[in-house]
mmCIF file of N, CA and C in Angstrom:
data_model
loop_
_atom_site.group_PDB
_atom_site.id
_atom_site.type_symbol
_atom_site.label_atom_id
_atom_site.label_comp_id
_atom_site.label_asym_id
_atom_site.label_seq_id
_atom_site.Cartn_x
_atom_site.Cartn_y
_atom_site.Cartn_z
ATOM 1 N N UNK A 1 111.074 171.603 14.472
ATOM 2 C CA UNK A 1 111.472 170.367 13.115
ATOM 3 C C UNK A 1 112.915 170.344 13.323
ATOM 4 N N UNK A 2 113.993 171.507 13.162
ATOM 5 C CA UNK A 2 115.254 171.637 13.151
ATOM 6 C C UNK A 2 115.673 170.860 14.659
ATOM 7 N N UNK A 3 115.467 170.917 15.864
ATOM 8 C CA UNK A 3 115.886 170.070 16.722
ATOM 9 C C UNK A 3 115.337 168.553 16.865
ATOM 10 N N UNK A 4 114.024 168.086 16.384
ATOM 11 C CA UNK A 4 113.997 166.815 15.907
ATOM 12 C C UNK A 4 115.240 166.301 15.185
ATOM 13 N N UNK A 5 115.548 166.939 14.321
ATOM 14 C CA UNK A 5 116.858 166.053 13.262
ATOM 15 C C UNK A 5 117.649 166.237 14.312
ATOM 16 N N UNK A 6 118.081 167.671 14.690
ATOM 17 C CA UNK A 6 119.458 167.479 15.611
ATOM 18 C C UNK A 6 119.712 166.217 16.495
ATOM 19 N N UNK A 7 118.611 165.984 17.057
ATOM 20 C CA UNK A 7 118.540 164.916 18.410
ATOM 21 C C UNK A 7 118.911 163.508 18.000
ATOM 22 N N UNK A 8 118.488 162.889 16.683
ATOM 23 C CA UNK A 8 118.953 161.544 16.319
ATOM 24 C C UNK A 8 120.401 161.690 15.576
ATOM 25 N N UNK A 9 120.906 162.812 15.301
ATOM 26 C CA UNK A 9 122.014 162.702 14.506
ATOM 27 C C UNK A 9 123.130 162.870 15.905
ATOM 28 N N UNK A 10 122.836 163.720 16.524
ATOM 29 C CA UNK A 10 123.724 163.604 17.613
ATOM 30 C C UNK A 10 123.727 162.447 18.652
ATOM 31 N N UNK A 11 122.652 161.759 18.590
ATOM 32 C CA UNK A 11 122.650 160.187 19.357
ATOM 33 C C UNK A 11 123.708 159.190 18.400
ATOM 34 N N UNK A 12 123.135 159.307 17.109
ATOM 35 C CA UNK A 12 123.644 158.601 16.270
ATOM 36 C C UNK A 12 125.124 158.446 16.134
ATOM 37 N N UNK A 13 126.267 160.065 16.167
ATOM 38 C CA UNK A 13 127.444 160.557 16.293
ATOM 39 C C UNK A 13 127.919 160.353 17.595
ATOM 40 N N UNK A 14 127.083 159.874 18.359
ATOM 41 C CA UNK A 14 127.482 159.463 19.641
ATOM 42 C C UNK A 14 127.904 157.834 20.130
ATOM 43 N N UNK A 15 126.924 157.571 19.158
ATOM 44 C CA UNK A 15 127.095 155.743 19.211
ATOM 45 C C UNK A 15 128.050 155.367 18.383
ATOM 46 N N UNK A 16 128.462 156.262 17.325
ATOM 47 C CA UNK A 16 129.703 155.784 16.485
ATOM 48 C C UNK A 16 131.069 156.042 17.191
ATOM 49 N N UNK A 17 130.935 157.087 18.292
ATOM 50 C CA UNK A 17 132.311 156.962 18.993
ATOM 51 C C UNK A 17 132.376 156.000 19.619
ATOM 52 N N UNK A 18 131.056 155.862 20.460
ATOM 53 C CA UNK A 18 131.405 154.314 21.584
ATOM 54 C C UNK A 18 131.551 153.050 20.696
ATOM 55 N N UNK A 19 130.855 153.071 20.034
ATOM 56 C CA UNK A 19 131.245 151.596 19.056
ATOM 57 C C UNK A 19 131.385 151.687 17.530
ATOM 58 N N UNK A 20 133.246 151.871 17.798
ATOM 59 C CA UNK A 20 133.788 151.847 16.278
ATOM 60 C C UNK A 20 133.558 150.964 15.924
ATOM 61 N N UNK A 21 133.604 150.474 14.337
ATOM 62 C CA UNK A 21 133.921 149.357 13.617
ATOM 63 C C UNK A 21 135.369 149.002 13.073
ATOM 64 N N UNK A 22 136.077 149.736 13.359
ATOM 65 C CA UNK A 22 136.992 149.898 12.953
ATOM 66 C C UNK A 22 138.657 150.831 13.833
ATOM 67 N N UNK A 23 139.512 150.386 14.579
ATOM 68 C CA UNK A 23 140.399 150.631 15.339
ATOM 69 C C UNK A 23 141.892 150.677 14.788
ATOM 70 N N UNK A 24 142.472 151.514 14.685
ATOM 71 C CA UNK A 24 143.958 151.389 14.404
ATOM 72 C C UNK A 24 144.781 151.736 14.911
ATOM 73 N N UNK A 25 146.123 151.325 15.384
ATOM 74 C CA UNK A 25 146.770 151.376 16.125
ATOM 75 C C UNK A 25 147.972 151.248 15.713
ATOM 76 N N UNK A 26 148.635 152.589 15.479
ATOM 77 C CA UNK A 26 149.823 152.802 15.117
ATOM 78 C C UNK A 26 151.193 152.773 15.822
ATOM 79 N N UNK A 27 152.273 152.442 15.157
ATOM 80 C CA UNK A 27 153.443 152.333 16.100
ATOM 81 C C UNK A 27 154.733 153.410 15.222
ATOM 82 N N UNK A 28 155.826 153.502 16.043
ATOM 83 C CA UNK A 28 156.631 154.511 15.416
ATOM 84 C C UNK A 28 158.174 153.383 14.408
ATOM 85 N N UNK A 29 158.476 152.265 14.135
ATOM 86 C CA UNK A 29 159.109 152.066 13.789
ATOM 87 C C UNK A 29 158.684 150.583 13.025
ATOM 88 N N UNK A 30 157.612 150.277 12.802
ATOM 89 C CA UNK A 30 157.389 148.303 12.561
ATOM 90 C C UNK A 30 157.030 148.907 10.980
ATOM 91 N N UNK A 31 157.285 147.602 10.583
ATOM 92 C CA UNK A 31 157.028 147.430 9.181
ATOM 93 C C UNK A 31 155.652 146.613 9.120
ATOM 94 N N UNK A 32 155.536 145.680 9.866
ATOM 95 C CA UNK A 32 154.231 144.601 9.858
ATOM 96 C C UNK A 32 153.223 145.083 10.663
ATOM 97 N N UNK A 33 151.918 145.184 9.960
ATOM 98 C CA UNK A 33 150.711 145.609 10.512
ATOM 99 C C UNK A 33 149.625 144.240 10.720
ATOM 100 N N UNK A 34 149.007 143.757 11.553
ATOM 101 C CA UNK A 34 148.085 143.257 11.352
ATOM 102 C C UNK A 34 146.635 143.658 11.681
ATOM 103 N N UNK A 35 145.596 142.854 11.051
ATOM 104 C CA UNK A 35 144.142 143.072 11.583
ATOM 105 C C UNK A 35 143.579 142.056 11.897
ATOM 106 N N UNK A 36 143.168 142.062 13.274
ATOM 107 C CA UNK A 36 142.361 141.205 14.132
ATOM 108 C C UNK A 36 140.741 141.514 13.785
ATOM 109 N N UNK A 37 140.297 140.401 13.450
ATOM 110 C CA UNK A 37 138.694 140.659 13.344
ATOM 111 C C UNK A 37 137.744 140.140 14.152
ATOM 112 N N UNK A 38 136.292 140.571 14.169
ATOM 113 C CA UNK A 38 135.580 139.926 15.512
ATOM 114 C C UNK A 38 134.636 138.269 14.860
ATOM 115 N N UNK A 39 134.980 138.310 13.903
ATOM 116 C CA UNK A 39 134.245 137.100 13.545
ATOM 117 C C UNK A 39 135.054 136.815 12.784
ATOM 118 N N UNK A 40 134.476 135.326 12.368
ATOM 119 C CA UNK A 40 135.196 134.737 11.122
ATOM 120 C C UNK A 40 135.046 135.165 9.639
ATOM 121 N N UNK A 41 135.981 134.684 8.811
ATOM 122 C CA UNK A 41 136.039 135.218 7.345
ATOM 123 C C UNK A 41 136.174 136.318 7.618
ATOM 124 N N UNK A 42 136.787 137.331 7.878
ATOM 125 C CA UNK A 42 136.991 138.906 8.138
ATOM 126 C C UNK A 42 136.002 139.367 8.593
ATOM 127 N N UNK A 43 134.960 139.504 9.426
ATOM 128 C CA UNK A 43 133.643 140.155 9.408
ATOM 129 C C UNK A 43 133.601 140.922 10.942
ATOM 130 N N UNK A 44 132.341 141.493 10.943
ATOM 131 C CA UNK A 44 132.719 142.094 12.439
ATOM 132 C C UNK A 44 133.621 143.296 12.708
ATOM 133 N N UNK A 45 133.281 143.759 14.085
ATOM 134 C CA UNK A 45 134.788 144.865 13.843
ATOM 135 C C UNK A 45 135.896 144.234 13.909
ATOM 136 N N UNK A 46 137.045 144.789 13.492
ATOM 137 C CA UNK A 46 138.240 144.910 13.520
ATOM 138 C C UNK A 46 139.210 146.198 13.985
ATOM 139 N N UNK A 47 140.585 145.428 14.270
ATOM 140 C CA UNK A 47 141.547 146.489 14.491
ATOM 141 C C UNK A 47 142.760 146.192 14.050
ATOM 142 N N UNK A 48 143.309 147.373 13.535
ATOM 143 C CA UNK A 48 144.793 147.239 12.833
ATOM 144 C C UNK A 48 145.689 147.338 14.013
ATOM 145 N N UNK A 49 146.686 146.815 14.060
ATOM 146 C CA UNK A 49 147.647 147.581 14.672
ATOM 147 C C UNK A 49 149.152 146.763 14.067
ATOM 148 N N UNK A 50 149.798 148.439 14.226
ATOM 149 C CA UNK A 50 151.136 148.470 13.885
ATOM 150 C C UNK A 50 152.356 148.242 14.890
ATOM 151 N N UNK A 51 151.696 147.819 15.721
ATOM 152 C CA UNK A 51 152.608 148.078 16.942
ATOM 153 C C UNK A 51 152.581 146.825 18.236
ATOM 154 N N UNK A 52 153.254 146.697 19.189
ATOM 155 C CA UNK A 52 153.023 145.709 19.953
ATOM 156 C C UNK A 52 151.940 146.402 20.855
ATOM 157 N N UNK A 53 150.811 145.483 21.135
ATOM 158 C CA UNK A 53 149.812 145.580 22.018
ATOM 159 C C UNK A 53 150.417 144.279 23.681
ATOM 160 N N UNK A 54 150.289 144.989 24.898
ATOM 161 C CA UNK A 54 150.471 144.134 25.946
ATOM 162 C C UNK A 54 148.796 144.036 25.922
ATOM 163 N N UNK A 55 147.788 144.349 26.107
ATOM 164 C CA UNK A 55 146.615 144.684 26.756
ATOM 165 C C UNK A 55 145.618 144.818 25.480
ATOM 166 N N UNK A 56 145.232 143.932 24.478
ATOM 167 C CA UNK A 56 144.257 143.859 23.857
ATOM 168 C C UNK A 56 142.982 145.256 24.742
ATOM 169 N N UNK A 57 142.370 144.464 25.839
ATOM 170 C CA UNK A 57 141.602 144.956 26.855
ATOM 171 C C UNK A 57 141.554 146.546 26.453
ATOM 172 N N UNK A 58 142.853 147.087 26.331
ATOM 173 C CA UNK A 58 142.583 148.569 26.097
ATOM 174 C C UNK A 58 142.471 149.220 25.364
ATOM 175 N N UNK A 59 141.429 148.444 23.919
ATOM 176 C CA UNK A 59 141.007 148.794 23.098
ATOM 177 C C UNK A 59 139.590 147.922 22.698
ATOM 178 N N UNK A 60 139.291 147.467 23.713
ATOM 179 C CA UNK A 60 137.894 146.504 23.712
ATOM 180 C C UNK A 60 138.073 145.510 22.860
ATOM 181 N N UNK A 61 139.506 144.693 22.696
ATOM 182 C CA UNK A 61 139.497 143.809 21.976
ATOM 183 C C UNK A 61 139.840 142.113 22.522
ATOM 184 N N UNK A 62 139.905 142.213 23.860
ATOM 185 C CA UNK A 62 140.549 141.503 24.725
ATOM 186 C C UNK A 62 139.614 139.987 24.165
ATOM 187 N N UNK A 63 140.351 139.105 24.189
ATOM 188 C CA UNK A 63 139.635 137.942 23.707
ATOM 189 C C UNK A 63 138.054 138.010 22.640
ATOM 190 N N UNK A 64 138.411 138.354 21.651
ATOM 191 C CA UNK A 64 137.252 138.679 20.656
ATOM 192 C C UNK A 64 137.696 138.607 19.455
ATOM 193 N N UNK A 65 139.056 137.749 19.269
ATOM 194 C CA UNK A 65 139.595 137.928 17.492
ATOM 195 C C UNK A 65 139.531 136.523 16.915
ATOM 196 N N UNK A 66 138.323 136.463 15.806
ATOM 197 C CA UNK A 66 138.450 135.041 15.587
ATOM 198 C C UNK A 66 138.449 134.743 13.856
ATOM 199 N N UNK A 67 139.171 135.776 13.530
ATOM 200 C CA UNK A 67 140.091 135.824 12.049
ATOM 201 C C UNK A 67 141.383 137.186 12.293
ATOM 202 N N UNK A 68 142.263 136.820 11.545
ATOM 203 C CA UNK A 68 143.342 137.343 10.826
ATOM 204 C C UNK A 68 143.908 137.665 9.521
ATOM 205 N N UNK A 69 144.519 139.185 9.218
ATOM 206 C CA UNK A 69 145.367 139.277 8.092
ATOM 207 C C UNK A 69 146.615 139.866 8.691
ATOM 208 N N UNK A 70 147.718 139.387 8.226
ATOM 209 C CA UNK A 70 148.832 140.372 8.368
ATOM 210 C C UNK A 70 149.478 140.972 6.875
ATOM 211 N N UNK A 71 150.040 141.970 7.044
ATOM 212 C CA UNK A 71 150.271 142.831 6.055
ATOM 213 C C UNK A 71 151.840 142.176 5.558
ATOM 214 N N UNK A 72 152.015 142.548 3.968
ATOM 215 C CA UNK A 72 152.555 141.337 3.646
ATOM 216 C C UNK A 72 154.362 141.714 3.312
ATOM 217 N N UNK A 73 154.453 143.420 4.158
ATOM 218 C CA UNK A 73 155.885 143.340 4.775
ATOM 219 C C UNK A 73 155.963 143.696 5.948
ATOM 220 N N UNK A 74 157.577 143.265 6.520
ATOM 221 C CA UNK A 74 157.998 143.242 6.927
ATOM 222 C C UNK A 74 158.458 141.923 7.904
ATOM 223 N N UNK A 75 158.283 141.501 9.205
ATOM 224 C CA UNK A 75 159.003 140.220 9.071
ATOM 225 C C UNK A 75 157.576 139.090 9.970
ATOM 226 N N UNK A 76 156.945 139.764 10.530
ATOM 227 C CA UNK A 76 155.431 138.591 11.169
ATOM 228 C C UNK A 76 155.018 139.071 12.150
ATOM 229 N N UNK A 77 154.404 138.238 12.949
ATOM 230 C CA UNK A 77 152.969 138.919 14.396
ATOM 231 C C UNK A 77 153.396 137.642 15.172
ATOM 232 N N UNK A 78 153.363 138.094 16.311
ATOM 233 C CA UNK A 78 153.449 136.857 17.498
ATOM 234 C C UNK A 78 151.760 137.110 18.197
ATOM 235 N N UNK A 79 150.779 136.456 18.180
ATOM 236 C CA UNK A 79 149.663 136.694 18.971
ATOM 237 C C UNK A 79 149.422 135.764 19.913
ATOM 238 N N UNK A 80 149.769 136.204 21.112
ATOM 239 C CA UNK A 80 149.489 135.683 22.555
ATOM 240 C C UNK A 80 148.512 135.361 23.565
ATOM 241 N N UNK A 81 148.290 134.180 23.975
ATOM 242 C CA UNK A 81 146.537 133.985 24.529
ATOM 243 C C UNK A 81 146.435 135.032 25.582
ATOM 244 N N UNK A 82 147.797 135.475 26.524
ATOM 245 C CA UNK A 82 147.577 135.945 27.611
ATOM 246 C C UNK A 82 147.762 137.704 27.712
ATOM 247 N N UNK A 83 147.951 138.496 28.172
ATOM 248 C CA UNK A 83 148.312 139.938 28.530
ATOM 249 C C UNK A 83 150.073 139.560 28.396
ATOM 250 N N UNK A 84 150.933 141.036 28.256
ATOM 251 C CA UNK A 84 152.514 141.163 28.561
ATOM 252 C C UNK A 84 152.950 139.677 27.858
ATOM 253 N N UNK A 85 152.365 139.464 26.367
ATOM 254 C CA UNK A 85 153.227 138.415 25.749
ATOM 255 C C UNK A 85 152.965 136.889 26.102
ATOM 256 N N UNK A 86 152.413 136.805 26.882
ATOM 257 C CA UNK A 86 152.367 135.172 27.646
ATOM 258 C C UNK A 86 151.562 134.563 27.531
ATOM 259 N N UNK A 87 151.870 132.962 27.664
ATOM 260 C CA UNK A 87 150.883 131.838 27.063
ATOM 261 C C UNK A 87 150.668 131.094 26.120
ATOM 262 N N UNK A 88 150.218 130.738 25.383
ATOM 263 C CA UNK A 88 150.183 130.109 24.509
ATOM 264 C C UNK A 88 150.047 131.096 22.914
ATOM 265 N N UNK A 89 150.806 130.968 22.313
ATOM 266 C CA UNK A 89 150.920 132.231 21.073
ATOM 267 C C UNK A 89 151.124 131.287 19.595
ATOM 268 N N UNK A 90 151.145 131.951 19.201
ATOM 269 C CA UNK A 90 150.953 131.706 17.235
ATOM 270 C C UNK A 90 152.011 132.560 16.289
ATOM 271 N N UNK A 91 153.118 132.121 15.686
ATOM 272 C CA UNK A 91 153.732 132.972 14.811
ATOM 273 C C UNK A 91 153.112 133.008 13.220
ATOM 274 N N UNK A 92 152.824 133.968 12.885
ATOM 275 C CA UNK A 92 152.564 134.491 11.463
ATOM 276 C C UNK A 92 153.530 135.387 10.693
ATOM 277 N N UNK A 93 153.893 134.217 9.656
ATOM 278 C CA UNK A 93 154.819 135.102 8.782
ATOM 279 C C UNK A 93 154.153 136.185 7.905
ATOM 280 N N UNK A 94 154.490 137.449 7.265
ATOM 281 C CA UNK A 94 153.634 138.367 6.784
ATOM 282 C C UNK A 94 152.997 138.024 5.430
ATOM 283 N N UNK A 95 151.589 138.429 5.192
ATOM 284 C CA UNK A 95 151.178 137.823 4.350
ATOM 285 C C UNK A 95 149.777 136.839 4.570
ATOM 286 N N UNK A 96 150.728 136.401 5.791
ATOM 287 C CA UNK A 96 149.276 135.468 6.589
ATOM 288 C C UNK A 96 147.991 135.534 6.076
ATOM 289 N N UNK A 97 146.901 135.203 6.351
ATOM 290 C CA UNK A 97 145.275 135.204 6.930
ATOM 291 C C UNK A 97 144.770 134.081 7.337
ATOM 292 N N UNK A 98 143.744 133.964 8.364
ATOM 293 C CA UNK A 98 143.424 132.968 9.309
ATOM 294 C C UNK A 98 141.888 133.360 8.847
ATOM 295 N N UNK A 99 140.877 133.010 8.363
ATOM 296 C CA UNK A 99 139.568 132.928 8.042
ATOM 297 C C UNK A 99 138.861 132.752 8.873
ATOM 298 N N UNK A 100 139.511 131.898 9.909
ATOM 299 C CA UNK A 100 138.396 131.044 11.329
ATOM 300 C C UNK A 100 139.670 130.540 12.304
ATOM 301 N N UNK A 101 139.467 131.467 13.471
ATOM 302 C CA UNK A 101 140.291 130.461 14.589
ATOM 303 C C UNK A 101 139.636 129.174 15.220
ATOM 304 N N UNK A 102 138.509 129.055 15.096
ATOM 305 C CA UNK A 102 138.011 127.803 15.341
ATOM 306 C C UNK A 102 138.479 126.324 14.950
ATOM 307 N N UNK A 103 139.423 126.506 13.958
ATOM 308 C CA UNK A 103 140.054 125.550 13.369
ATOM 309 C C UNK A 103 141.388 125.222 13.742
ATOM 310 N N UNK A 104 141.583 126.004 14.971
ATOM 311 C CA UNK A 104 142.790 125.978 15.262
ATOM 312 C C UNK A 104 143.356 126.129 17.145
ATOM 313 N N UNK A 105 143.243 124.997 17.559
ATOM 314 C CA UNK A 105 142.438 124.574 18.827
ATOM 315 C C UNK A 105 143.062 125.713 19.944
ATOM 316 N N UNK A 106 142.345 126.513 20.343
ATOM 317 C CA UNK A 106 142.475 127.203 21.619
ATOM 318 C C UNK A 106 142.861 128.630 21.337
ATOM 319 N N UNK A 107 142.796 129.011 20.345
ATOM 320 C CA UNK A 107 142.682 130.577 19.502
ATOM 321 C C UNK A 107 141.699 131.276 19.600
ATOM 322 N N UNK A 108 140.333 130.716 19.180
ATOM 323 C CA UNK A 108 139.194 131.407 19.018
ATOM 324 C C UNK A 108 138.722 132.352 20.342
ATOM 325 N N UNK A 109 138.515 133.901 19.921
ATOM 326 C CA UNK A 109 138.237 134.527 21.124
ATOM 327 C C UNK A 109 139.073 134.455 22.430
ATOM 328 N N UNK A 110 140.415 134.405 22.129
ATOM 329 C CA UNK A 110 141.397 133.875 23.147
ATOM 330 C C UNK A 110 142.900 134.594 23.085
ATOM 331 N N UNK A 111 142.467 135.699 22.387
ATOM 332 C CA UNK A 111 143.916 136.615 22.051
ATOM 333 C C UNK A 111 143.913 137.841 22.748
ATOM 334 N N UNK A 112 144.815 137.804 23.816
ATOM 335 C CA UNK A 112 144.947 139.014 24.369
ATOM 336 C C UNK A 112 146.115 139.977 24.422
ATOM 337 N N UNK A 113 147.488 139.731 23.508
ATOM 338 C CA UNK A 113 148.033 140.655 23.387
ATOM 339 C C UNK A 113 148.925 139.858 22.408
ATOM 340 N N UNK A 114 149.224 141.031 21.551
ATOM 341 C CA UNK A 114 150.094 141.321 20.090
ATOM 342 C C UNK A 114 151.688 141.724 19.855
ATOM 343 N N UNK A 115 152.034 141.057 19.507
ATOM 344 C CA UNK A 115 153.689 141.269 19.483
ATOM 345 C C UNK A 115 154.010 141.453 18.256
ATOM 346 N N UNK A 116 154.183 142.849 17.172
ATOM 347 C CA UNK A 116 154.694 143.275 15.660
ATOM 348 C C UNK A 116 156.151 142.897 15.764
ATOM 349 N N UNK A 117 156.316 141.876 15.140
ATOM 350 C CA UNK A 117 158.630 141.389 15.011
ATOM 351 C C UNK A 117 159.008 141.902 14.186
ATOM 352 N N UNK A 118 158.759 142.374 13.114
ATOM 353 C CA UNK A 118 159.863 143.360 12.160
ATOM 354 C C UNK A 118 159.098 144.853 11.363
#
């Protein structure tokens, strides 16, 4: 019986490591953090970034963001359509929230890099 119970726990623990619901990326001296959400209305997987990220694919979050919240401190954040801070972009002030990128043409599921301004 003990072996039967141990196997599902190991499988569950492995699943949680492979498919986390929240990822946090910290940087050394940035005051602003941004949280990207996989679905509208701040639902689904999320990733919190407190430093620049040239390629969201590194965190399995490329072209997946549908909503965003920016921390109230710092100077803001720039979300870019392409890797290496290229393509269409949007600047968000501290404290900004967008519950649905579908309302902003060309941004839903189309963010590939993030530049933390302050």
